[in-house]
Amino acid sequence: MTEALLHAHKKHVAVLMGGWSAEREVSLVSGAGVAKALEEEGYRVTAIDVQRDLGGLMHALTTPRPDVVFNALHGRGGEDGTIQGVLEFLGLPYTHSGVQAAAIAMDKAMTKRVLDTVGIRSPKGMVLSRGEITGGTHPMPAPYIVKPVDEGSTVGVTLVREGQNSPVGDDGFFGGTFGERVLVEEFIPGRELTVGVMGDRALAVTEIVFQAQVYDYTAKYSAGHAVHTIPAAIPEALAEEAKRLAVLAHHTLGCRGVSRSDFRWDDGRPGTDGLYFLEINNQPGMTPLSLVPEQAAHVGISYGALVGWLVENAACQLA
C-alpha cells in the first residue's frame, strides 16, 4: 500500500480547475483527470471550477474547508502566483510551486535572466512591446520565434520565417489577449526535448516530433499531431545534461512538486553544445496527452500515485 493510500482517508482535497486564462479548457481536462484519480486513491474530493470571482472562490474554499488544495489551474491567474497568494492568505496547503517561484517561472524573460546566473543557456532574445513587434521592422534576422512573455502551453507561439515581410500582424496576437509584451528569440534548429522533474528527481527525457515547424498549442493538445519518444533516442551524455539542467532550473527558481523544462537541441553541434533551455512549466498539464504523467508512468509511477504524491507533499508557507 502506498503512503498516499495510508493517509488518503483522512484528507479532503479541493481540486481547482478552469480559471479564466487562454488555457481554461486544458485546465478543465487536467482537473477532471486529477479529481477522478484522487477519488480512486481514496481521497474525498471537491472539484471547483474557478471563475474570476474572489468572493465565490473564498466561500468554496471555506465551506467546508479542505485539508489540501490541488492546483490544476494553468496559465495566468493560476500558475503565476495569483491563486497561490489567495491560498497562502487562507493558510491552505496547496500543490506545486509557491508564490515567488510561480511568478518568476511564468515570466519567460525573467526565468531566462535568473537561470543565466547558474549557467543555464537559452536562445538569445529580447522583450518587445506591441508597437515594436508590429511596426514592420524585423528585430533580428529571421528565422526567429515570437511568443507571449507570460502564457503557457505554447499559446501564441509564432515562427517568423526568412523572407517574411513583417514580424507579425496586429491581428489579435496582442489587443490584451496575450498581453502587451512579447519575447523574441533566435530560432534554434534541431529537435525538441522535455524533462519532467518530481521533487529532486528528473523523470526522463522525451523527444517530441510534430508536424508543424513549432510545437504549438494544436500539436500539444490534439491527438495525432505529435509523437512522444520516451526515452529520447539521444546520446546518454546529452540526456544526463538535460536532466541535470531541468533539476537545476527547478531548484534555482524554487519550484515545488513537479515541473517540466523544455529544450531545443541543435544536433548539428558537437556534444552538449547545441542544448538550449527554452522555458519551464511549474504546473505541467495532467491531461491524457500530457508529458509529465507519461514520464512518471515510464519510470513506474502511476497517474494515481503521482497525484497522491503531490497531495502528500503540498505546503503553505503561512500555515
CSV table of C-alpha atoms in Angstrom, one decimal, residues 38-39 102 111 281:
chain,number,residue,atom,x,y,z
A,38,LEU,CA,-7.7,11.1,-6.3
A,39,GLU,CA,-11.2,9.6,-5.6
A,102,ALA,CA,5.3,30.6,-9.7
A,111,THR,CA,13.2,33.0,-16.0
A,281,ASN,CA,6.3,24.9,-16.7
